[in-house]
Amino acid sequence: MSTSGAAPAPILTDAELKLLQALIYQECGMHFDERRTHFLQDRLLRRLKECRSDSFYAYYRLLISNEGKQELAKLLENLTVNETSFFRHKAQLDLFQKTVLEELLKHKSARREYSIRIWSAGCSTGQEAYTLAMLVTDALAYYYLRNPLPMDLPLPKPLIPPPWRVEILASDISYSVLRHGQEGTYSEHQMSMVDYGFRLRYFDKISDRYGVKKALKEMVHFDFHNLKTEYLPQRNDVIFCRNVMIYFDAPSRAIAVQRLTQHLSPDGYLVVGHSESLLGTRHGLQPIQQGIYQRL
Ligand SMILES: C[S@@+](CC[C@H](N)C(=O)[O-])C[C@H]1O[C@@H](n2cnc3c(N)ncnc32)[C@H](O)[C@@H]1O
């Protein structure tokens, strides 16, 4: 006879699993196939225990209720994979800086349209958005080295030379990663891909961590956006959505690509992970190279 008194863990039936899978899919597009069912079960059980639900069906009822909205957000946070790094897929970013940014600056200058909007969709803890902020800042500085402004800039020189405005939106469905990004401090380990020159120009050392300098931080705005269900930000010159749609199934991916394309400026660019293929999705995009596409 057991004397521990601990109640046995509830069993997850096939019917309950299907209900929960369908709810998660409907809420965020994430698809858990057989290879990822074990992970899903483990996370569901943890949340169920935390909420003291006595069955998976009771937990499901909580998730779909009005009172369960916060719990649904917590569950989704627990299911996301947040792996990221500064300068991730370096070769792709080099290509982006040398071709896409260069073209964008040239065309915008010719049209006297001095604003750039970039969106890191599925930004995790912010390293992608801050990497983009550093790349755009350097690309602008290099552009003005070759095409000097007719007047002297005020000292100390602003990071972004007027009249340019650079806005970088970083969004995710996990509130905890958004908080981390907004705080903008990173460990030595997280900084491993940031070289000496970038560290010097864009970070302050705060005890054993590196904090993004104020001027760079001010370029990046963090916000919650769910690619599956939300109203999404319009007229982006570039959207980075790397390593996010790999967790979607084909129909969700196709819908997301179509929505992202509609939220690009004319001629805008969509950048996905370098090995992610958009083949099979209906889209008005022209492939450039290495996961970089341009709106037709
Ligand atoms: C693996 S990280 C990729 C981070 C960064 N883009 C990169 O490539 O380094 C995937 C991120 O996508 C977010 N995500 C997953 N589903 C999402 C959705 N439906 N809407 C917005 N973000 C989502 C996750 O929370 C996670 O932080």
Short mmCIF file of C-alpha atoms and ligand atoms in Angstrom, two decimals:
data_model
loop_
_atom_site.label_atom_id
_atom_site.label_comp_id
_atom_site.label_asym_id
_atom_site.label_seq_id
_atom_site.Cartn_x
_atom_site.Cartn_y
_atom_site.Cartn_z
CA MET A 1 0.00 0.00 0.00
CA SER A 2 1.34 3.46 -0.90
CA THR A 3 1.91 5.79 2.06
CA SER A 4 3.29 8.79 0.15
CA GLY A 5 -0.17 10.36 -0.33
CA ALA A 6 0.86 11.90 -3.70
CA ALA A 7 -1.97 11.61 -6.24
CA PRO A 8 -0.97 9.71 -9.40
CA ALA A 9 -0.39 11.90 -12.47
CA PRO A 10 -3.51 12.04 -14.65
CA ILE A 11 -3.38 10.01 -17.87
CA LEU A 12 -3.56 11.96 -21.14
CA THR A 13 -6.05 10.20 -23.42
CA ASP A 14 -5.84 10.37 -27.22
CA ALA A 15 -9.01 12.45 -27.32
CA GLU A 16 -7.61 14.97 -24.81
CA LEU A 17 -4.31 15.14 -26.71
CA LYS A 18 -6.16 15.90 -29.96
CA LEU A 19 -8.23 18.64 -28.29
CA LEU A 20 -5.15 20.29 -26.82
CA GLN A 21 -3.13 19.94 -30.05
CA ALA A 22 -5.96 21.57 -32.01
CA LEU A 23 -6.24 24.44 -29.52
CA ILE A 24 -2.49 25.15 -29.60
CA TYR A 25 -2.47 24.97 -33.40
CA GLN A 26 -5.39 27.36 -33.64
CA GLU A 27 -3.78 29.79 -31.18
CA CYS A 28 -0.24 30.00 -32.54
CA GLY A 29 0.22 27.73 -35.57
CA MET A 30 2.63 25.39 -33.77
CA HIS A 31 2.19 21.81 -34.89
CA PHE A 32 3.33 18.92 -32.68
CA ASP A 33 3.83 15.80 -34.76
CA GLU A 34 4.67 12.36 -33.27
CA ARG A 35 8.33 13.31 -32.84
CA ARG A 36 7.37 16.20 -30.54
CA THR A 37 4.40 14.64 -28.72
CA HIS A 38 6.54 13.60 -25.76
CA PHE A 39 7.76 17.19 -25.27
CA LEU A 40 4.16 18.45 -25.55
CA GLN A 41 2.92 15.93 -22.96
CA ASP A 42 5.69 16.85 -20.55
CA ARG A 43 4.93 20.60 -20.76
CA LEU A 44 1.17 20.03 -20.49
CA LEU A 45 1.65 17.93 -17.36
CA ARG A 46 3.83 20.60 -15.73
CA ARG A 47 1.23 23.32 -16.38
CA LEU A 48 -1.64 21.06 -15.31
CA LYS A 49 0.10 20.40 -11.95
CA GLU A 50 0.81 24.10 -11.49
CA CYS A 51 -2.91 24.85 -12.00
CA ARG A 52 -3.95 21.91 -9.81
CA SER A 53 -6.30 20.60 -12.51
CA ASP A 54 -7.30 16.99 -11.87
CA SER A 55 -7.52 15.93 -15.51
CA PHE A 56 -6.29 17.08 -18.92
CA TYR A 57 -9.87 17.73 -19.92
CA ALA A 58 -10.33 20.03 -16.89
CA TYR A 59 -7.10 21.81 -17.90
CA TYR A 60 -8.40 22.17 -21.48
CA ARG A 61 -11.66 23.67 -20.14
CA LEU A 62 -9.61 26.16 -18.14
CA LEU A 63 -7.61 27.14 -21.26
CA ILE A 64 -10.71 27.90 -23.32
CA SER A 65 -12.43 29.85 -20.53
CA ASN A 66 -12.23 33.62 -20.04
CA GLU A 67 -10.35 33.14 -16.75
CA GLY A 68 -7.86 30.88 -18.54
CA LYS A 69 -6.42 33.50 -20.93
CA GLN A 70 -3.31 34.08 -18.79
CA GLU A 71 -2.78 30.34 -18.41
CA LEU A 72 -3.05 29.90 -22.19
CA ALA A 73 -0.32 32.52 -22.66
CA LYS A 74 1.86 30.70 -20.07
CA LEU A 75 1.34 27.36 -21.79
CA LEU A 76 2.33 28.79 -25.18
CA GLU A 77 5.45 30.31 -23.57
CA ASN A 78 6.37 26.88 -22.27
CA LEU A 79 6.01 25.33 -25.70
CA THR A 80 8.11 27.75 -27.71
CA VAL A 81 11.72 27.08 -28.64
CA ASN A 82 13.64 30.30 -28.01
CA GLU A 83 17.10 29.39 -29.27
CA THR A 84 18.77 32.41 -30.86
CA SER A 85 22.07 34.29 -31.01
CA PHE A 86 23.65 37.53 -32.14
CA PHE A 87 24.78 37.41 -35.81
CA ARG A 88 22.99 34.10 -36.37
CA HIS A 89 23.57 32.82 -39.94
CA LYS A 90 26.44 35.27 -40.47
CA ALA A 91 26.77 34.60 -44.23
CA GLN A 92 23.11 35.47 -44.78
CA LEU A 93 23.47 38.67 -42.73
CA ASP A 94 26.58 39.69 -44.70
CA LEU A 95 24.62 39.25 -47.90
CA PHE A 96 21.72 41.22 -46.39
CA GLN A 97 24.00 44.10 -45.42
CA LYS A 98 25.93 44.23 -48.70
CA THR A 99 23.01 43.85 -51.08
CA VAL A 100 19.62 44.50 -49.47
CA LEU A 101 20.59 47.36 -47.15
CA GLU A 102 22.78 48.97 -49.79
CA GLU A 103 19.89 48.89 -52.33
CA LEU A 104 17.41 50.13 -49.76
CA LEU A 105 19.56 53.12 -48.81
CA LYS A 106 20.23 53.99 -52.45
CA HIS A 107 16.57 53.82 -53.47
CA LYS A 108 15.26 55.59 -50.39
CA SER A 109 17.82 58.40 -50.74
CA ALA A 110 16.87 58.84 -54.41
CA ARG A 111 13.22 59.18 -53.37
CA ARG A 112 14.14 61.42 -50.39
CA GLU A 113 12.34 59.00 -48.15
CA TYR A 114 14.53 58.82 -45.09
CA SER A 115 12.94 56.14 -42.97
CA ILE A 116 13.62 52.43 -42.58
CA ARG A 117 11.29 49.97 -40.86
CA ILE A 118 12.53 46.50 -40.06
CA TRP A 119 10.54 43.87 -38.18
CA SER A 120 12.06 40.89 -36.39
CA ALA A 121 8.99 38.61 -36.17
CA GLY A 122 9.60 35.86 -33.59
CA CYS A 123 12.50 37.77 -32.03
CA SER A 124 13.04 35.58 -28.95
CA THR A 125 15.35 37.38 -26.47
CA GLY A 126 16.22 40.22 -28.88
CA GLN A 127 19.63 39.28 -30.27
CA GLU A 128 18.34 39.28 -33.88
CA ALA A 129 16.75 42.74 -33.51
CA TYR A 130 19.88 44.27 -31.93
CA THR A 131 22.06 42.62 -34.59
CA LEU A 132 19.90 44.29 -37.25
CA ALA A 133 20.16 47.64 -35.44
CA MET A 134 23.98 47.36 -35.50
CA LEU A 135 24.03 46.35 -39.17
CA VAL A 136 21.77 49.22 -40.28
CA THR A 137 23.74 51.75 -38.21
CA ASP A 138 27.00 50.62 -39.78
CA ALA A 139 25.49 50.49 -43.28
CA LEU A 140 24.28 54.10 -42.91
CA ALA A 141 27.67 55.26 -41.59
CA TYR A 142 29.42 53.57 -44.52
CA TYR A 143 26.94 55.04 -46.98
CA TYR A 144 27.70 58.58 -45.70
CA LEU A 145 31.42 57.93 -45.75
CA ARG A 146 31.07 57.53 -49.52
CA ASN A 147 28.33 60.12 -49.99
CA PRO A 148 29.13 62.84 -47.42
CA LEU A 149 26.34 65.06 -46.17
CA PRO A 150 26.57 68.72 -47.30
CA MET A 151 26.67 69.92 -43.66
CA ASP A 152 28.55 68.93 -40.50
CA LEU A 153 26.65 66.82 -38.00
CA PRO A 154 26.25 68.14 -34.44
CA LEU A 155 28.68 66.69 -31.88
CA PRO A 156 28.46 64.12 -30.37
CA LYS A 157 27.40 62.58 -33.67
CA PRO A 158 24.03 60.83 -33.43
CA LEU A 159 24.04 57.10 -34.15
CA ILE A 160 21.60 57.63 -37.02
CA PRO A 161 22.45 60.69 -39.14
CA PRO A 162 19.48 63.03 -39.62
CA PRO A 163 17.15 63.14 -41.46
CA TRP A 164 17.11 59.30 -41.31
CA ARG A 165 14.82 57.44 -38.93
CA VAL A 166 15.35 53.77 -38.24
CA GLU A 167 12.66 51.76 -36.45
CA ILE A 168 13.15 48.14 -35.56
CA LEU A 169 10.18 46.24 -34.22
CA ALA A 170 10.88 43.03 -32.31
CA SER A 171 7.88 40.83 -31.58
CA ASP A 172 7.13 37.44 -30.07
CA ILE A 173 4.35 35.47 -28.37
CA SER A 174 6.37 34.86 -25.22
CA TYR A 175 6.23 37.67 -22.65
CA SER A 176 9.31 36.41 -20.80
CA VAL A 177 11.57 36.60 -23.89
CA LEU A 178 10.16 40.06 -24.70
CA ARG A 179 11.08 41.22 -21.18
CA HIS A 180 14.61 39.87 -21.62
CA GLY A 181 14.97 41.66 -24.97
CA GLN A 182 13.66 44.91 -23.55
CA GLU A 183 16.13 44.70 -20.68
CA GLY A 184 18.91 44.23 -23.27
CA THR A 185 21.62 42.64 -21.12
CA TYR A 186 23.47 39.52 -22.15
CA SER A 187 25.94 37.07 -20.61
CA GLU A 188 29.47 36.47 -21.90
CA HIS A 189 28.21 33.21 -23.36
CA GLN A 190 25.36 34.95 -25.24
CA MET A 191 27.91 37.49 -26.56
CA SER A 192 30.18 34.84 -28.09
CA MET A 193 29.28 35.83 -31.67
CA VAL A 194 29.76 39.57 -31.05
CA ASP A 195 33.26 40.63 -32.04
CA TYR A 196 35.49 43.14 -30.31
CA GLY A 197 34.55 46.11 -32.55
CA PHE A 198 30.79 45.66 -32.08
CA ARG A 199 31.19 45.19 -28.32
CA LEU A 200 33.16 48.43 -28.07
CA ARG A 201 30.72 50.51 -30.07
CA TYR A 202 27.37 49.15 -28.98
CA PHE A 203 27.65 47.65 -25.47
CA ASP A 204 28.49 48.71 -21.93
CA LYS A 205 29.97 46.21 -19.48
CA ILE A 206 27.79 46.03 -16.38
CA SER A 207 29.49 43.71 -13.83
CA ASP A 208 29.63 40.33 -15.62
CA ARG A 209 27.04 41.20 -18.30
CA TYR A 210 26.92 43.33 -21.43
CA GLY A 211 24.17 45.95 -21.75
CA VAL A 212 23.08 47.34 -25.11
CA LYS A 213 23.95 51.07 -25.22
CA LYS A 214 21.04 53.48 -24.85
CA ALA A 215 21.21 54.91 -28.39
CA LEU A 216 21.01 51.45 -30.00
CA LYS A 217 18.35 50.31 -27.56
CA GLU A 218 16.17 53.28 -28.48
CA MET A 219 16.00 52.05 -32.07
CA VAL A 220 14.37 48.76 -31.06
CA HIS A 221 10.81 48.49 -29.83
CA PHE A 222 9.53 45.19 -28.32
CA ASP A 223 5.89 44.17 -28.60
CA PHE A 224 3.62 41.12 -28.46
CA HIS A 225 2.41 39.90 -31.86
CA ASN A 226 1.06 36.48 -32.68
CA LEU A 227 1.72 35.70 -36.36
CA LYS A 228 -1.24 33.35 -36.38
CA THR A 229 -3.99 35.56 -35.08
CA GLU A 230 -2.95 39.15 -34.49
CA TYR A 231 -3.35 42.37 -36.35
CA LEU A 232 0.19 42.75 -37.71
CA PRO A 233 2.35 45.86 -38.27
CA GLN A 234 2.08 47.29 -41.80
CA ARG A 235 4.51 48.63 -44.39
CA ASN A 236 7.78 47.08 -43.35
CA ASP A 237 10.79 47.54 -45.60
CA VAL A 238 12.19 44.26 -44.33
CA ILE A 239 10.71 41.42 -42.28
CA PHE A 240 13.00 38.90 -40.64
CA CYS A 241 11.06 35.76 -39.72
CA ARG A 242 13.81 33.22 -39.22
CA ASN A 243 13.45 29.87 -37.47
CA VAL A 244 9.84 30.56 -36.49
CA MET A 245 7.77 28.93 -39.24
CA ILE A 246 9.79 25.71 -38.97
CA TYR A 247 7.44 24.83 -36.07
CA PHE A 248 4.33 25.41 -38.24
CA ASP A 249 2.78 22.83 -40.54
CA ALA A 250 2.55 23.50 -44.31
CA PRO A 251 -0.92 25.18 -44.34
CA SER A 252 -0.03 27.49 -41.41
CA ARG A 253 3.30 28.31 -43.02
CA ALA A 254 1.61 29.20 -46.31
CA ILE A 255 -0.87 31.51 -44.56
CA ALA A 256 1.88 33.15 -42.49
CA VAL A 257 4.05 33.79 -45.57
CA GLN A 258 1.09 35.29 -47.39
CA ARG A 259 0.28 37.58 -44.43
CA LEU A 260 3.90 38.63 -43.99
CA THR A 261 4.15 39.44 -47.70
CA GLN A 262 1.07 41.64 -47.45
CA HIS A 263 2.73 43.52 -44.60
CA LEU A 264 5.80 44.42 -46.67
CA SER A 265 6.22 47.76 -48.44
CA PRO A 266 6.22 47.48 -52.24
CA ASP A 267 9.65 45.97 -53.15
CA GLY A 268 10.18 45.06 -49.47
CA TYR A 269 12.19 42.03 -48.38
CA LEU A 270 11.26 38.91 -46.42
CA VAL A 271 14.13 37.03 -44.80
CA VAL A 272 13.58 33.48 -43.52
CA GLY A 273 16.14 31.01 -42.10
CA HIS A 274 18.82 30.29 -44.72
CA SER A 275 17.73 26.67 -45.06
CA GLU A 276 13.95 27.27 -44.75
CA SER A 277 12.22 26.77 -48.03
CA LEU A 278 9.16 28.71 -49.12
CA LEU A 279 8.61 26.22 -51.94
CA GLY A 280 5.01 25.13 -52.08
CA THR A 281 3.68 28.26 -50.40
CA ARG A 282 1.76 30.65 -52.62
CA HIS A 283 3.49 33.96 -52.44
CA GLY A 284 4.21 37.05 -54.49
CA LEU A 285 7.89 36.86 -53.71
CA GLN A 286 11.00 36.57 -55.80
CA PRO A 287 13.88 34.57 -54.29
CA ILE A 288 17.21 36.39 -54.11
CA GLN A 289 19.60 34.08 -52.25
CA GLN A 290 20.01 32.25 -48.94
CA GLY A 291 16.43 32.69 -47.66
CA ILE A 292 16.14 36.34 -48.77
CA TYR A 293 13.03 37.14 -50.89
CA GLN A 294 11.77 40.36 -52.44
CA ARG A 295 8.12 41.33 -52.84
CA LEU A 296 7.10 41.36 -56.52
C1 LIG B 1 13.82 29.66 -32.44
S1 LIG B 1 13.27 31.28 -32.02
C2 LIG B 1 13.97 32.22 -33.36
C3 LIG B 1 14.53 33.54 -32.89
C4 LIG B 1 15.19 34.38 -34.01
N1 LIG B 1 14.26 34.71 -35.04
C5 LIG B 1 16.37 33.63 -34.58
O1 LIG B 1 16.31 33.13 -35.70
O2 LIG B 1 17.40 33.56 -33.90
C6 LIG B 1 11.53 31.19 -32.47
C7 LIG B 1 10.68 32.27 -31.78
O3 LIG B 1 9.40 32.33 -32.45
C8 LIG B 1 8.40 32.59 -31.49
N2 LIG B 1 7.08 32.17 -32.03
C9 LIG B 1 6.59 30.91 -32.16
N3 LIG B 1 5.34 30.93 -32.66
C10 LIG B 1 5.04 32.25 -32.85
C11 LIG B 1 3.88 32.93 -33.33
N4 LIG B 1 2.76 32.28 -33.69
N5 LIG B 1 3.92 34.28 -33.40
C12 LIG B 1 5.04 34.96 -33.01
N6 LIG B 1 6.16 34.38 -32.54
C13 LIG B 1 6.16 33.04 -32.46
C14 LIG B 1 8.86 31.79 -30.28
O4 LIG B 1 8.29 32.26 -29.07
C15 LIG B 1 10.38 31.95 -30.34
O5 LIG B 1 10.84 32.97 -29.49
#
